Amino acid sequence: MKYIIGVCLIICLFISPTFGQASVLEEKSSEEIFAERMALYKKTEALTGVPWYYIAGVDSYERGLRRARNDLPDEEGYVGIFIPSEKWVGVENPNSEDTSPVSISLFNGIGLDGNGDGLADQTNDEDLLYTFAHMLASFGTDDTNLRIGLWDYYQRDKAIELIKGHAEIYRTFGTLDLRKRVFPLPLNYNYSYRGTWGHSRGWGGRRIHEGTDLFAGYGTPVRSTTYGIVELKGWNKFGGWRIGIRDTNNVYHYYAHLTGFEKGVERGTIVEPGTVVGYVGSSGYGKPGTQGKFPPHLHYGMYKDNGYFEWSFDPYPSLRAWEKLERQSRRK
């Protein structure tokens, strides 16, 4: 019995730093976490020349992947970037937990010491950021070469598109605190909605309804619910005139059946919560310009990207929460 207790104490001693780091974050406010994270980005920018907003874009993309997948560990520090051990220490390195910059380099690993303590620690925020940014900077720190560096690492066009979009959003607003959300329709307009995600649809073949329908009058303004970048705009035979906005959590927000778009909103436009992007209509279910095959409404969908593909999830709970929060904020 004493032996078992002794072993348990030893194990606890070894794992306590990990839990300690997580508990420190749990004790901090969101504002403090954003401030610490920004300080890390700015320090890494000073060391490598990679703009802080690009570093933020990579970090938020990676954090989104962790939330969308079960095969990636939860982040334990301020940084969401996950570099697999085989990349960090080198594929042929017999020590998967190697922290020596010298031996890591001998095995062609990319892990580096970013805080000057002589270790290349895969769990250290500064080492992680410095390693990733140093890798990007080896291709150059201008926009074109940073994209080349991202392609070399991810080998996926969509990853580059999302990271570049995240970076533009962070650069535009100059802050990491982009948590605000609003309801997609102005609360002073008449509208109604209920949970319709997963219901069957027949036009164009049997399929499920990948969103929530918000019924409102023709011309009711449609607003961006989030900070984001316009990723798609135009006609879709199912959704009619539609617009798609990507936020910094890798979530794609889909607005369909519009009667028209707000002037000046184009692909690449940066938006914030409340930005009018279009107007409620009844377009879709046919060739470009088809209208009136159903009552006017906004189809609102949400999709997650996990680094390989995207899938739809139910937006109804988010819509209810955003509506409630916006009503509460108006009473203050």
Tab-separated table of N, CA, C and O in Angstrom, residues 23 41 51 73 84 91 136 145 154 208 212 241 244 272 276 281-282 284 311 332:
chain	number	residue	atom	x	y	z
A	23	SER	N	-4.293	25.562	-14.964
A	23	SER	CA	-5.026	26.236	-13.900
A	23	SER	C	-4.734	27.727	-13.888
A	23	SER	O	-5.590	28.521	-13.522
A	41	TYR	N	2.797	37.410	-29.369
A	41	TYR	CA	2.837	37.626	-30.819
A	41	TYR	C	3.805	38.764	-31.163
A	41	TYR	O	4.590	38.656	-32.119
A	51	PRO	N	4.854	39.466	-39.311
A	51	PRO	CA	3.859	40.349	-38.688
A	51	PRO	C	3.013	39.624	-37.651
A	51	PRO	O	2.625	38.463	-37.844
A	73	PRO	N	-4.717	17.237	-29.033
A	73	PRO	CA	-4.860	17.542	-27.608
A	73	PRO	C	-5.369	18.960	-27.392
A	73	PRO	O	-5.205	19.839	-28.239
A	84	PRO	N	3.386	18.437	-34.551
A	84	PRO	CA	3.588	17.017	-34.226
A	84	PRO	C	5.034	16.722	-33.836
A	84	PRO	O	5.966	17.369	-34.326
A	91	VAL	N	11.879	13.107	-37.779
A	91	VAL	CA	11.232	11.805	-37.987
A	91	VAL	C	12.074	10.655	-37.454
A	91	VAL	O	11.556	9.711	-36.852
A	136	LEU	N	8.452	30.138	-41.101
A	136	LEU	CA	7.846	30.991	-42.121
A	136	LEU	C	8.839	32.031	-42.630
A	136	LEU	O	8.928	32.285	-43.837
A	145	ASN	N	5.737	35.474	-49.906
A	145	ASN	CA	6.597	34.421	-49.377
A	145	ASN	C	6.027	33.775	-48.122
A	145	ASN	O	6.278	32.594	-47.869
A	154	TYR	N	1.525	23.290	-44.610
A	154	TYR	CA	0.196	22.679	-44.559
A	154	TYR	C	-0.160	21.865	-45.807
A	154	TYR	O	-0.989	20.948	-45.717
A	208	ILE	N	-30.581	16.838	-46.364
A	208	ILE	CA	-31.038	17.428	-45.110
A	208	ILE	C	-30.886	18.941	-45.177
A	208	ILE	O	-30.099	19.476	-45.968
A	212	THR	N	-30.870	27.098	-40.357
A	212	THR	CA	-32.109	27.549	-39.729
A	212	THR	C	-32.744	28.606	-40.621
A	212	THR	O	-32.055	29.514	-41.100
A	241	TRP	N	-29.180	33.951	-54.309
A	241	TRP	CA	-28.146	34.942	-54.020
A	241	TRP	C	-27.684	34.714	-52.579
A	241	TRP	O	-28.454	34.838	-51.639
A	244	GLY	N	-21.094	34.205	-48.054
A	244	GLY	CA	-20.460	33.390	-47.016
A	244	GLY	C	-19.378	34.164	-46.309
A	244	GLY	O	-18.544	34.809	-46.952
A	272	GLU	N	-17.822	43.275	-39.531
A	272	GLU	CA	-17.911	43.142	-38.084
A	272	GLU	C	-19.357	42.859	-37.711
A	272	GLU	O	-20.260	42.986	-38.565
A	276	VAL	N	-24.310	45.288	-42.437
A	276	VAL	CA	-25.340	44.817	-43.360
A	276	VAL	C	-24.660	44.265	-44.614
A	276	VAL	O	-23.842	44.944	-45.240
A	281	GLY	N	-34.855	37.726	-49.081
A	281	GLY	CA	-35.590	37.522	-50.321
A	281	GLY	C	-36.109	36.103	-50.421
A	281	GLY	O	-36.256	35.397	-49.414
A	282	SER	N	-36.349	35.663	-51.653
A	282	SER	CA	-36.823	34.294	-51.901
A	282	SER	C	-36.149	33.744	-53.146
A	282	SER	O	-36.773	33.096	-53.982
A	284	GLY	N	-33.470	31.447	-55.418
A	284	GLY	CA	-32.929	30.105	-55.388
A	284	GLY	C	-33.856	29.051	-55.958
A	284	GLY	O	-34.937	29.348	-56.459
A	311	TRP	N	-18.119	20.552	-42.351
A	311	TRP	CA	-19.419	19.943	-42.150
A	311	TRP	C	-20.345	20.935	-41.453
A	311	TRP	O	-19.912	21.843	-40.745
A	332	LYS	N	-29.493	47.833	-21.282
A	332	LYS	CA	-28.523	48.494	-20.391
A	332	LYS	C	-28.402	49.975	-20.687
A	332	LYS	O	-28.586	50.434	-21.784
